[in-house]
PDB file of C-alpha atoms and ligand atoms in Angstrom:
ATOM      1  CA  UNK R1137      23.457  47.907  -7.856  1.00 49.00           C
ATOM      2  CA  UNK R1138      25.765  45.390  -9.390  1.00 52.00           C
ATOM      3  CA  UNK R1139      25.377  44.139 -13.050  1.00 61.00           C
ATOM      4  CA  UNK R1140      24.078  40.605 -11.931  1.00 67.00           C
ATOM      5  CA  UNK R1141      21.030  39.088 -13.728  1.00 65.00           C
ATOM      6  CA  UNK R1142      18.389  38.830 -11.110  1.00 62.00           C
ATOM      7  CA  UNK R1143      17.422  35.437 -10.146  1.00 57.00           C
ATOM      8  CA  UNK R1144      14.320  34.438 -12.091  1.00 53.00           C
ATOM      9  CA  UNK R1145      11.450  33.969  -9.742  1.00 53.00           C
ATOM     10  CA  UNK R1146      10.557  30.882  -8.135  1.00 53.00           C
ATOM     11  CA  UNK R1147       8.389  29.016 -10.108  1.00 62.00           C
ATOM     12  CA  UNK R1148       6.875  26.691  -7.392  1.00 67.00           C
ATOM     13  CA  UNK R1149       3.904  25.060  -8.916  1.00 64.00           C
ATOM     14  CA  UNK R1150       2.394  25.278  -5.293  1.00 72.00           C
ATOM     15  CA  UNK R1151       2.516  28.901  -5.930  1.00 74.00           C
ATOM     16  CA  UNK R1152       1.242  28.758  -9.396  1.00 74.00           C
ATOM     17  CA  UNK R1153      -1.676  26.767  -8.505  1.00 78.00           C
ATOM     18  CA  UNK R1154      -2.916  27.795  -5.113  1.00 78.00           C
ATOM     19  CA  UNK R1155      -5.453  25.187  -4.841  1.00 78.00           C
ATOM     20  CA  UNK R1156      -2.599  22.493  -5.030  1.00 78.00           C
ATOM     21  CA  UNK R1157      -2.070  23.380  -1.249  1.00 77.00           C
ATOM     22  CA  UNK R1158      -5.211  21.700  -0.245  1.00 84.00           C
ATOM     23  CA  UNK R1159      -4.165  18.584  -1.945  1.00 86.00           C
ATOM     24  CA  UNK R1160      -1.395  18.026   0.287  1.00 87.00           C
ATOM     25  CA  UNK R1161      -1.971  14.854   2.673  1.00 91.00           C
ATOM     26  CA  UNK R1162       0.020  13.612   5.474  1.00 93.00           C
ATOM     27  CA  UNK R1163       1.871   9.940   4.885  1.00 95.00           C
ATOM     28  CA  UNK R1164       4.017   8.039   6.861  1.00 96.00           C
ATOM     29  CA  UNK R1165       6.734   6.553   4.721  1.00 95.00           C
ATOM     30  CA  UNK R1166       7.773   3.213   6.046  1.00 96.00           C
ATOM     31  CA  UNK R1167      11.332   2.705   4.489  1.00 94.00           C
ATOM     32  CA  UNK R1168      11.638  -1.049   4.850  1.00 94.00           C
ATOM     33  CA  UNK R1169      15.290  -2.090   5.524  1.00 95.00           C
ATOM     34  CA  UNK R1170      15.921  -6.071   5.667  1.00 94.00           C
ATOM     35  CA  UNK R1171      16.330  -7.181   9.233  1.00 96.00           C
ATOM     36  CA  UNK R1172      15.022  -9.610  11.674  1.00 96.00           C
ATOM     37  CA  UNK R1173      11.824  -7.778  13.099  1.00 96.00           C
ATOM     38  CA  UNK R1174      10.289  -9.406  16.134  1.00 95.00           C
ATOM     39  CA  UNK R1175       6.596 -10.361  16.733  1.00 95.00           C
ATOM     40  CA  UNK R1176       6.012  -6.852  18.563  1.00 97.00           C
ATOM     41  CA  UNK R1177       7.745  -4.897  15.847  1.00 97.00           C
ATOM     42  CA  UNK R1178       6.318  -3.300  13.041  1.00 98.00           C
ATOM     43  CA  UNK R1179       7.702  -4.920   9.881  1.00 97.00           C
ATOM     44  CA  UNK R1180       7.126  -5.797   6.345  1.00 95.00           C
ATOM     45  CA  UNK R1181       7.335  -9.546   5.872  1.00 93.00           C
ATOM     46  CA  UNK R1182       7.770 -10.247   9.557  1.00 94.00           C
ATOM     47  CA  UNK R1183       6.030 -12.537  12.150  1.00 94.00           C
ATOM     48  CA  UNK R1184       2.731 -11.239  12.948  1.00 96.00           C
ATOM     49  CA  UNK R1185       1.232 -10.825  16.682  1.00 97.00           C
ATOM     50  CA  UNK R1186      -1.336 -13.325  16.482  1.00 97.00           C
ATOM     51  CA  UNK R1187      -3.827 -14.625  18.816  1.00 97.00           C
ATOM     52  CA  UNK R1188      -3.166 -18.387  19.303  1.00 96.00           C
ATOM     53  CA  UNK R1189      -6.841 -18.979  19.212  1.00 96.00           C
ATOM     54  CA  UNK R1190      -7.597 -17.594  15.932  1.00 97.00           C
ATOM     55  CA  UNK R1191      -7.284 -19.726  12.792  1.00 95.00           C
ATOM     56  CA  UNK R1192      -4.319 -18.493  10.738  1.00 95.00           C
ATOM     57  CA  UNK R1193      -5.764 -17.013   7.395  1.00 95.00           C
ATOM     58  CA  UNK R1194      -5.940 -19.482   4.056  1.00 92.00           C
ATOM     59  CA  UNK R1195      -6.534 -18.637   0.539  1.00 88.00           C
ATOM     60  CA  UNK R1196      -9.330 -20.994  -0.743  1.00 82.00           C
ATOM     61  CA  UNK R1197      -8.853 -19.906  -4.528  1.00 79.00           C
ATOM     62  CA  UNK R1198      -9.066 -22.794  -6.684  1.00 72.00           C
ATOM     63  CA  UNK R1199      -5.963 -23.266  -9.550  1.00 73.00           C
ATOM     64  CA  UNK R1200      -2.820 -22.218  -7.499  1.00 77.00           C
ATOM     65  CA  UNK R1201       0.168 -21.905  -9.242  1.00 72.00           C
ATOM     66  CA  UNK R1202       3.642 -20.462  -9.265  1.00 70.00           C
ATOM     67  CA  UNK R1203       6.595 -19.642 -11.398  1.00 67.00           C
ATOM     68  CA  UNK R1204       8.788 -21.104  -8.480  1.00 62.00           C
ATOM     69  CA  UNK R1205      12.290 -20.706  -9.098  1.00 62.00           C
ATOM     70  CA  UNK R1206      12.166 -21.018 -13.015  1.00 66.00           C
ATOM     71  CA  UNK R1207      10.341 -18.204 -14.522  1.00 62.00           C
ATOM     72  CA  UNK R1208       9.664 -20.369 -17.864  1.00 69.00           C
ATOM     73  CA  UNK R1209       8.113 -23.202 -15.791  1.00 70.00           C
ATOM     74  CA  UNK R1210       4.512 -22.486 -14.710  1.00 70.00           C
ATOM     75  CA  UNK R1211       4.131 -25.193 -11.690  1.00 70.00           C
ATOM     76  CA  UNK R1212       0.248 -26.207 -10.507  1.00 69.00           C
ATOM     77  CA  UNK R1213       0.524 -26.682  -6.580  1.00 69.00           C
ATOM     78  CA  UNK R1214      -1.897 -29.329  -5.385  1.00 65.00           C
ATOM     79  CA  UNK R1215      -5.096 -28.099  -5.035  1.00 66.00           C
ATOM     80  CA  UNK R1216      -6.562 -26.983  -1.753  1.00 74.00           C
ATOM     81  CA  UNK R1217      -6.211 -24.014   0.603  1.00 81.00           C
ATOM     82  CA  UNK R1218      -2.662 -22.513   1.220  1.00 84.00           C
ATOM     83  CA  UNK R1219      -1.647 -20.340   4.139  1.00 89.00           C
ATOM     84  CA  UNK R1220      -1.348 -16.534   3.372  1.00 90.00           C
ATOM     85  CA  UNK R1221       1.918 -14.831   4.121  1.00 90.00           C
ATOM     86  CA  UNK R1222       2.657 -11.780   6.534  1.00 93.00           C
ATOM     87  CA  UNK R1223       2.977  -8.591   4.604  1.00 94.00           C
ATOM     88  CA  UNK R1224       2.678  -5.754   6.674  1.00 97.00           C
ATOM     89  CA  UNK R1225       2.551  -5.245  10.656  1.00 98.00           C
ATOM     90  CA  UNK R1226       1.963  -1.692  12.038  1.00 98.00           C
ATOM     91  CA  UNK R1227       1.724  -0.794  15.756  1.00 98.00           C
ATOM     92  CA  UNK R1228       0.410   2.760  16.308  1.00 97.00           C
ATOM     93  CA  UNK R1229       3.158   3.659  18.599  1.00 96.00           C
ATOM     94  CA  UNK R1230       5.486   3.397  15.448  1.00 96.00           C
ATOM     95  CA  UNK R1231       3.326   5.651  13.326  1.00 94.00           C
ATOM     96  CA  UNK R1232       2.617   8.688  15.451  1.00 87.00           C
ATOM     97  CA  UNK R1233       1.705  10.730  12.293  1.00 81.00           C
ATOM     98  CA  UNK R1234      -1.380   8.677  11.523  1.00 92.00           C
ATOM     99  CA  UNK R1235      -4.539   8.372  13.142  1.00 94.00           C
ATOM    100  CA  UNK R1236      -5.559   4.476  13.909  1.00 96.00           C
ATOM    101  CA  UNK R1237      -9.445   3.750  14.101  1.00 96.00           C
ATOM    102  CA  UNK R1238     -10.788   4.269  17.470  1.00 94.00           C
ATOM    103  CA  UNK R1239      -9.783   1.586  19.855  1.00 95.00           C
ATOM    104  CA  UNK R1240      -7.127  -0.037  17.539  1.00 97.00           C
ATOM    105  CA  UNK R1241      -3.540   0.237  17.540  1.00 98.00           C
ATOM    106  CA  UNK R1242      -2.457  -2.431  15.424  1.00 98.00           C
ATOM    107  CA  UNK R1243      -2.633  -3.303  11.525  1.00 98.00           C
ATOM    108  CA  UNK R1244      -2.090  -6.417   9.933  1.00 98.00           C
ATOM    109  CA  UNK R1245      -1.814  -7.276   6.137  1.00 97.00           C
ATOM    110  CA  UNK R1246      -1.646 -10.888   5.023  1.00 95.00           C
ATOM    111  CA  UNK R1247      -1.923 -11.962   1.191  1.00 90.00           C
ATOM    112  CA  UNK R1248      -1.587 -14.971  -0.804  1.00 87.00           C
ATOM    113  CA  UNK R1249       2.084 -15.434  -2.255  1.00 82.00           C
ATOM    114  CA  UNK R1250       0.821 -17.754  -4.961  1.00 79.00           C
ATOM    115  CA  UNK R1251      -0.764 -16.737  -8.362  1.00 76.00           C
ATOM    116  CA  UNK R1252      -4.431 -17.505  -9.227  1.00 76.00           C
ATOM    117  CA  UNK R1253      -6.041 -17.965 -12.589  1.00 69.00           C
ATOM    118  CA  UNK R1254      -9.219 -16.070 -11.875  1.00 60.00           C
ATOM    119  CA  UNK R1255      -9.777 -12.417 -11.081  1.00 53.00           C
ATOM    120  CA  UNK R1256      -6.319 -11.038 -12.520  1.00 56.00           C
ATOM    121  CA  UNK R1257      -4.353 -13.399 -10.505  1.00 59.00           C
ATOM    122  CA  UNK R1258      -2.579 -11.748  -7.468  1.00 68.00           C
ATOM    123  CA  UNK R1259      -2.442 -11.587  -3.935  1.00 73.00           C
ATOM    124  CA  UNK R1260      -5.960 -11.479  -2.424  1.00 84.00           C
ATOM    125  CA  UNK R1261      -4.758  -9.579   0.355  1.00 92.00           C
ATOM    126  CA  UNK R1262      -6.832  -9.560   3.964  1.00 95.00           C
ATOM    127  CA  UNK R1263      -6.709  -6.722   6.634  1.00 97.00           C
ATOM    128  CA  UNK R1264      -6.898  -6.969  10.171  1.00 98.00           C
ATOM    129  CA  UNK R1265      -7.510  -4.325  12.851  1.00 98.00           C
ATOM    130  CA  UNK R1266      -6.325  -5.257  16.526  1.00 98.00           C
ATOM    131  CA  UNK R1267      -5.807  -4.057  19.787  1.00 98.00           C
ATOM    132  CA  UNK R1268      -2.100  -5.141  20.971  1.00 98.00           C
ATOM    133  CA  UNK R1269      -3.145  -5.030  24.801  1.00 98.00           C
ATOM    134  CA  UNK R1270      -5.937  -7.670  23.722  1.00 98.00           C
ATOM    135  CA  UNK R1271      -3.829  -9.905  21.766  1.00 98.00           C
ATOM    136  CA  UNK R1272      -0.998  -9.725  24.564  1.00 98.00           C
ATOM    137  CA  UNK R1273      -3.673 -10.716  27.092  1.00 98.00           C
ATOM    138  CA  UNK R1274      -4.169 -14.120  25.650  1.00 97.00           C
ATOM    139  CA  UNK R1275      -1.929 -16.943  24.127  1.00 97.00           C
ATOM    140  CA  UNK R1276       0.051 -16.188  20.780  1.00 97.00           C
ATOM    141  CA  UNK R1277       0.601 -18.209  17.871  1.00 95.00           C
ATOM    142  CA  UNK R1278       4.234 -19.352  18.100  1.00 90.00           C
ATOM    143  CA  UNK R1279       4.823 -19.704  14.197  1.00 87.00           C
ATOM    144  CA  UNK R1280       2.485 -19.191  11.483  1.00 86.00           C
ATOM    145  CA  UNK R1281       2.108 -22.304   8.938  1.00 83.00           C
ATOM    146  CA  UNK R1282       4.126 -22.361   5.788  1.00 75.00           C
ATOM    147  CA  UNK R1283       3.454 -24.276   2.535  1.00 60.00           C
ATOM    148  CA  UNK R1284       6.303 -26.429   1.727  1.00 56.00           C
ATOM    149  CA  UNK R1285       9.554 -24.838   0.703  1.00 52.00           C
ATOM    150  CA  UNK R1286       9.852 -23.766  -2.900  1.00 54.00           C
ATOM    151  CA  UNK R1287       6.013 -23.428  -3.430  1.00 59.00           C
ATOM    152  CA  UNK R1288       5.694 -19.889  -2.848  1.00 63.00           C
ATOM    153  CA  UNK R1289       6.277 -17.378  -5.543  1.00 64.00           C
ATOM    154  CA  UNK R1290       9.483 -15.574  -4.081  1.00 66.00           C
ATOM    155  CA  UNK R1291       8.244 -12.252  -5.992  1.00 68.00           C
ATOM    156  CA  UNK R1292       5.153 -11.908  -3.710  1.00 73.00           C
ATOM    157  CA  UNK R1293       7.119 -12.789  -0.555  1.00 78.00           C
ATOM    158  CA  UNK R1294       8.472  -9.832   0.930  1.00 84.00           C
ATOM    159  CA  UNK R1295      11.820 -10.197   2.557  1.00 87.00           C
ATOM    160  CA  UNK R1296      11.613  -9.483   6.402  1.00 92.00           C
ATOM    161  CA  UNK R1297      12.505  -5.979   7.000  1.00 95.00           C
ATOM    162  CA  UNK R1298      12.298  -3.755   9.762  1.00 97.00           C
ATOM    163  CA  UNK R1299      10.608  -0.165   9.314  1.00 97.00           C
ATOM    164  CA  UNK R1300      11.872   3.468   9.894  1.00 96.00           C
ATOM    165  CA  UNK R1301       8.514   5.337   9.544  1.00 96.00           C
ATOM    166  CA  UNK R1302       8.776   9.000   9.024  1.00 95.00           C
ATOM    167  CA  UNK R1303       5.944  11.651   8.176  1.00 94.00           C
ATOM    168  CA  UNK R1304       6.147  13.341   4.689  1.00 92.00           C
ATOM    169  CA  UNK R1305       3.721  15.564   2.765  1.00 89.00           C
ATOM    170  CA  UNK R1306       2.441  13.705  -0.017  1.00 91.00           C
ATOM    171  CA  UNK R1307       0.751  15.209  -3.372  1.00 87.00           C
ATOM    172  CA  UNK R1308      -1.087  13.278  -5.781  1.00 88.00           C
ATOM    173  CA  UNK R1309       0.325  11.982  -9.432  1.00 85.00           C
ATOM    174  CA  UNK R1310      -0.915  14.333 -11.883  1.00 81.00           C
ATOM    175  CA  UNK R1311      -3.279  11.363 -13.153  1.00 82.00           C
ATOM    176  CA  UNK R1312      -4.737  11.374  -9.872  1.00 85.00           C
ATOM    177  CA  UNK R1313      -6.184  14.737 -10.244  1.00 83.00           C
ATOM    178  CA  UNK R1314      -9.820  15.540 -11.548  1.00 80.00           C
ATOM    179  CA  UNK R1315      -9.804  15.794 -15.352  1.00 85.00           C
ATOM    180  CA  UNK R1316     -11.249  19.413 -14.817  1.00 87.00           C
ATOM    181  CA  UNK R1317      -8.440  20.202 -12.618  1.00 85.00           C
ATOM    182  CA  UNK R1318      -5.783  18.858 -15.066  1.00 85.00           C
ATOM    183  CA  UNK R1319      -7.297  21.060 -17.882  1.00 89.00           C
ATOM    184  CA  UNK R1320      -7.342  24.225 -16.305  1.00 87.00           C
ATOM    185  CA  UNK R1321      -3.986  23.886 -14.391  1.00 84.00           C
ATOM    186  CA  UNK R1322      -2.091  22.576 -17.241  1.00 85.00           C
ATOM    187  CA  UNK R1323      -1.611  25.950 -19.027  1.00 86.00           C
ATOM    188  CA  UNK R1324      -0.064  27.228 -15.933  1.00 83.00           C
ATOM    189  CA  UNK R1325       2.276  24.550 -15.269  1.00 82.00           C
ATOM    190  CA  UNK R1326       3.825  24.585 -18.715  1.00 84.00           C
ATOM    191  CA  UNK R1327       7.431  25.049 -18.210  1.00 81.00           C
ATOM    192  CA  UNK R1328       9.379  27.123 -20.711  1.00 83.00           C
ATOM    193  CA  UNK R1329      10.731  24.138 -22.352  1.00 87.00           C
ATOM    194  CA  UNK R1330       7.190  22.849 -22.589  1.00 81.00           C
ATOM    195  CA  UNK R1331       7.404  20.303 -19.847  1.00 81.00           C
ATOM    196  CA  UNK R1332       5.090  19.948 -16.685  1.00 79.00           C
ATOM    197  CA  UNK R1333       6.145  21.865 -13.540  1.00 78.00           C
ATOM    198  CA  UNK R1334       3.787  19.325 -11.554  1.00 77.00           C
ATOM    199  CA  UNK R1335       5.706  18.430  -8.356  1.00 70.00           C
ATOM    200  CA  UNK R1336       6.316  14.893  -8.877  1.00 66.00           C
ATOM    201  CA  UNK R1337       8.953  14.753  -6.466  1.00 69.00           C
ATOM    202  CA  UNK R1338       6.351  15.411  -3.717  1.00 76.00           C
ATOM    203  CA  UNK R1339       4.917  12.329  -4.566  1.00 82.00           C
ATOM    204  CA  UNK R1340       6.259   9.471  -2.769  1.00 86.00           C
ATOM    205  CA  UNK R1341       6.630   6.170  -4.623  1.00 87.00           C
ATOM    206  CA  UNK R1342       7.247   3.496  -1.931  1.00 90.00           C
ATOM    207  CA  UNK R1343       5.237   1.385   0.901  1.00 94.00           C
ATOM    208  CA  UNK R1344       3.470   3.955   2.986  1.00 95.00           C
ATOM    209  CA  UNK R1345       0.329   4.475   4.977  1.00 97.00           C
ATOM    210  CA  UNK R1346      -1.987   7.655   4.479  1.00 96.00           C
ATOM    211  CA  UNK R1347      -1.341   9.966   1.611  1.00 95.00           C
ATOM    212  CA  UNK R1348      -1.959   9.301  -1.747  1.00 94.00           C
ATOM    213  CA  UNK R1349      -1.535   5.948  -3.592  1.00 93.00           C
ATOM    214  CA  UNK R1350       1.593   5.439  -5.388  1.00 86.00           C
ATOM    215  CA  UNK R1351      -0.311   4.231  -8.652  1.00 87.00           C
ATOM    216  CA  UNK R1352       2.122   3.103 -11.411  1.00 82.00           C
ATOM    217  CA  UNK R1353      -1.019   2.997 -13.889  1.00 83.00           C
ATOM    218  CA  UNK R1354      -4.286   4.918 -14.090  1.00 84.00           C
ATOM    219  CA  UNK R1355      -5.869   5.822 -10.708  1.00 88.00           C
ATOM    220  CA  UNK R1356      -8.695   3.526  -9.735  1.00 92.00           C
ATOM    221  CA  UNK R1357     -10.491   4.344  -6.482  1.00 95.00           C
ATOM    222  CA  UNK R1358     -12.916   2.061  -4.832  1.00 96.00           C
ATOM    223  CA  UNK R1359     -16.174   3.119  -3.418  1.00 98.00           C
ATOM    224  CA  UNK R1360     -17.551   1.575  -0.450  1.00 97.00           C
ATOM    225  CA  UNK R1361     -21.370  -0.097  -0.727  1.00 97.00           C
ATOM    226  CA  UNK R1362     -22.469   3.191   1.091  1.00 97.00           C
ATOM    227  CA  UNK R1363     -21.379   4.973  -1.844  1.00 97.00           C
ATOM    228  CA  UNK R1364     -18.501   6.847  -0.667  1.00 97.00           C
ATOM    229  CA  UNK R1365     -15.058   7.179  -2.282  1.00 96.00           C
ATOM    230  CA  UNK R1366     -12.661   5.178  -0.020  1.00 97.00           C
ATOM    231  CA  UNK R1367      -9.707   6.735   1.701  1.00 96.00           C
ATOM    232  CA  UNK R1368      -6.189   5.542   0.641  1.00 97.00           C
ATOM    233  CA  UNK R1369      -5.054   3.465   3.393  1.00 97.00           C
ATOM    234  CA  UNK R1370      -1.936   1.891   2.333  1.00 96.00           C
ATOM    235  CA  UNK R1371       0.509   1.329  -0.429  1.00 95.00           C
ATOM    236  CA  UNK R1372       2.920  -1.577  -0.673  1.00 92.00           C
ATOM    237  CA  UNK R1373       5.116  -1.073  -3.781  1.00 88.00           C
ATOM    238  CA  UNK R1374       8.852  -0.492  -4.290  1.00 76.00           C
ATOM    239  CA  UNK R1375      10.658  -2.407  -1.520  1.00 68.00           C
ATOM    240  CA  UNK R1376       9.187  -5.651  -2.723  1.00 65.00           C
ATOM    241  CA  UNK R1377       8.963  -7.842  -6.041  1.00 62.00           C
ATOM    242  CA  UNK R1378       5.449  -8.417  -7.145  1.00 62.00           C
ATOM    243  CA  UNK R1379       5.995 -10.163 -10.616  1.00 59.00           C
ATOM    244  CA  UNK R1380       5.081  -7.662 -12.989  1.00 61.00           C
ATOM    245  CA  UNK R1381       2.608  -5.986 -10.395  1.00 66.00           C
ATOM    246  CA  UNK R1382       3.218  -2.375  -9.815  1.00 75.00           C
ATOM    247  CA  UNK R1383       1.828  -2.139  -6.415  1.00 87.00           C
ATOM    248  CA  UNK R1384      -1.024  -3.233  -4.203  1.00 91.00           C
ATOM    249  CA  UNK R1385      -3.458  -0.492  -2.768  1.00 94.00           C
ATOM    250  CA  UNK R1386      -5.513  -0.806   0.311  1.00 97.00           C
ATOM    251  CA  UNK R1387      -8.297   1.611   0.682  1.00 98.00           C
ATOM    252  CA  UNK R1388     -10.846   1.967   3.639  1.00 97.00           C
ATOM    253  CA  UNK R1389     -14.294   3.842   4.583  1.00 97.00           C
ATOM    254  CA  UNK R1390     -14.208   5.430   7.945  1.00 96.00           C
ATOM    255  CA  UNK R1391     -17.602   6.702   7.542  1.00 96.00           C
ATOM    256  CA  UNK R1392     -19.200   3.267   7.609  1.00 97.00           C
ATOM    257  CA  UNK R1393     -19.622   0.992  10.355  1.00 95.00           C
ATOM    258  CA  UNK R1394     -17.234  -1.945  10.498  1.00 94.00           C
ATOM    259  CA  UNK R1395     -14.457   0.028   8.447  1.00 96.00           C
ATOM    260  CA  UNK R1396     -15.274  -1.519   4.805  1.00 97.00           C
ATOM    261  CA  UNK R1397     -12.023  -1.747   2.836  1.00 97.00           C
ATOM    262  CA  UNK R1398     -11.008  -2.776  -0.500  1.00 96.00           C
ATOM    263  CA  UNK R1399      -7.892  -3.032  -2.534  1.00 94.00           C
ATOM    264  CA  UNK R1400      -6.431  -2.522  -6.044  1.00 92.00           C
ATOM    265  CA  UNK R1401      -3.295  -3.483  -7.865  1.00 86.00           C
ATOM    266  CA  UNK R1402      -1.786  -2.587 -11.231  1.00 82.00           C
ATOM    267  CA  UNK R1403       1.261  -3.560 -13.345  1.00 73.00           C
ATOM    268  CA  UNK R1404       4.203  -2.014 -14.730  1.00 61.00           C
TER     269      UNK R1404
HETATM  270 ZN1   ZN F1885      -4.399 -17.955  -3.065  1.00 76.13          ZN
HETATM  271 ZN1   ZN F1886     -18.490   4.243   3.528  1.00 76.13          ZN
END
């Protein structure tokens, strides 16, 4: 035997906390890159495949306003409904690692790019599930309506981006664990220097579908009206400025008919 010091045993928290393994969920990281996505591409901020006979969604909130190009200058927008903006479009063929609801293969998310006075202000997303073949069987909307130039809050407008989805194993943030688990696991996860060995690097912060929410603040899971804890559907964060908003998180319940959904956002 040589006189070398043996390597310290590996201290993978997933070994220290065997229960940890059960928390792994599959996420599809969407990795947006600025580009020119087409209407039949999965995209962030790109054009949506939209039936010509279906009205484009408008936000009817009162009191729209924007900072526009001057952060110090709050500019009210003429009252009235404003068209929403495309945020995310995902075709099932581009995210093979994620199960779409039965019979659906296209997900679309839009939101309002202006700021509201009521209910904490931001985005008010809407979610659509479709079947690509059904949309393609009819006429398509050539161009979605836009409000006049300069009125959008650019912070809330995703730059048109193509996606490079890849499947990754995703773990929750420490704050997303039940308090009981945190209490009993914490001593086992304390490193020699007093820090935590929780695998922070296995929690993916970024725009993704599936996996765990990329909360920047406390966890805040919605329940559906049927009393079920909803499932994390997608997170939009990191790749887009949302004012001082940390991220937008969309949840849904697959156990209830009609796929009820809800959303949350948090701030830095
Ligand atoms: Zn609005
Ligand atoms: Zn439910």
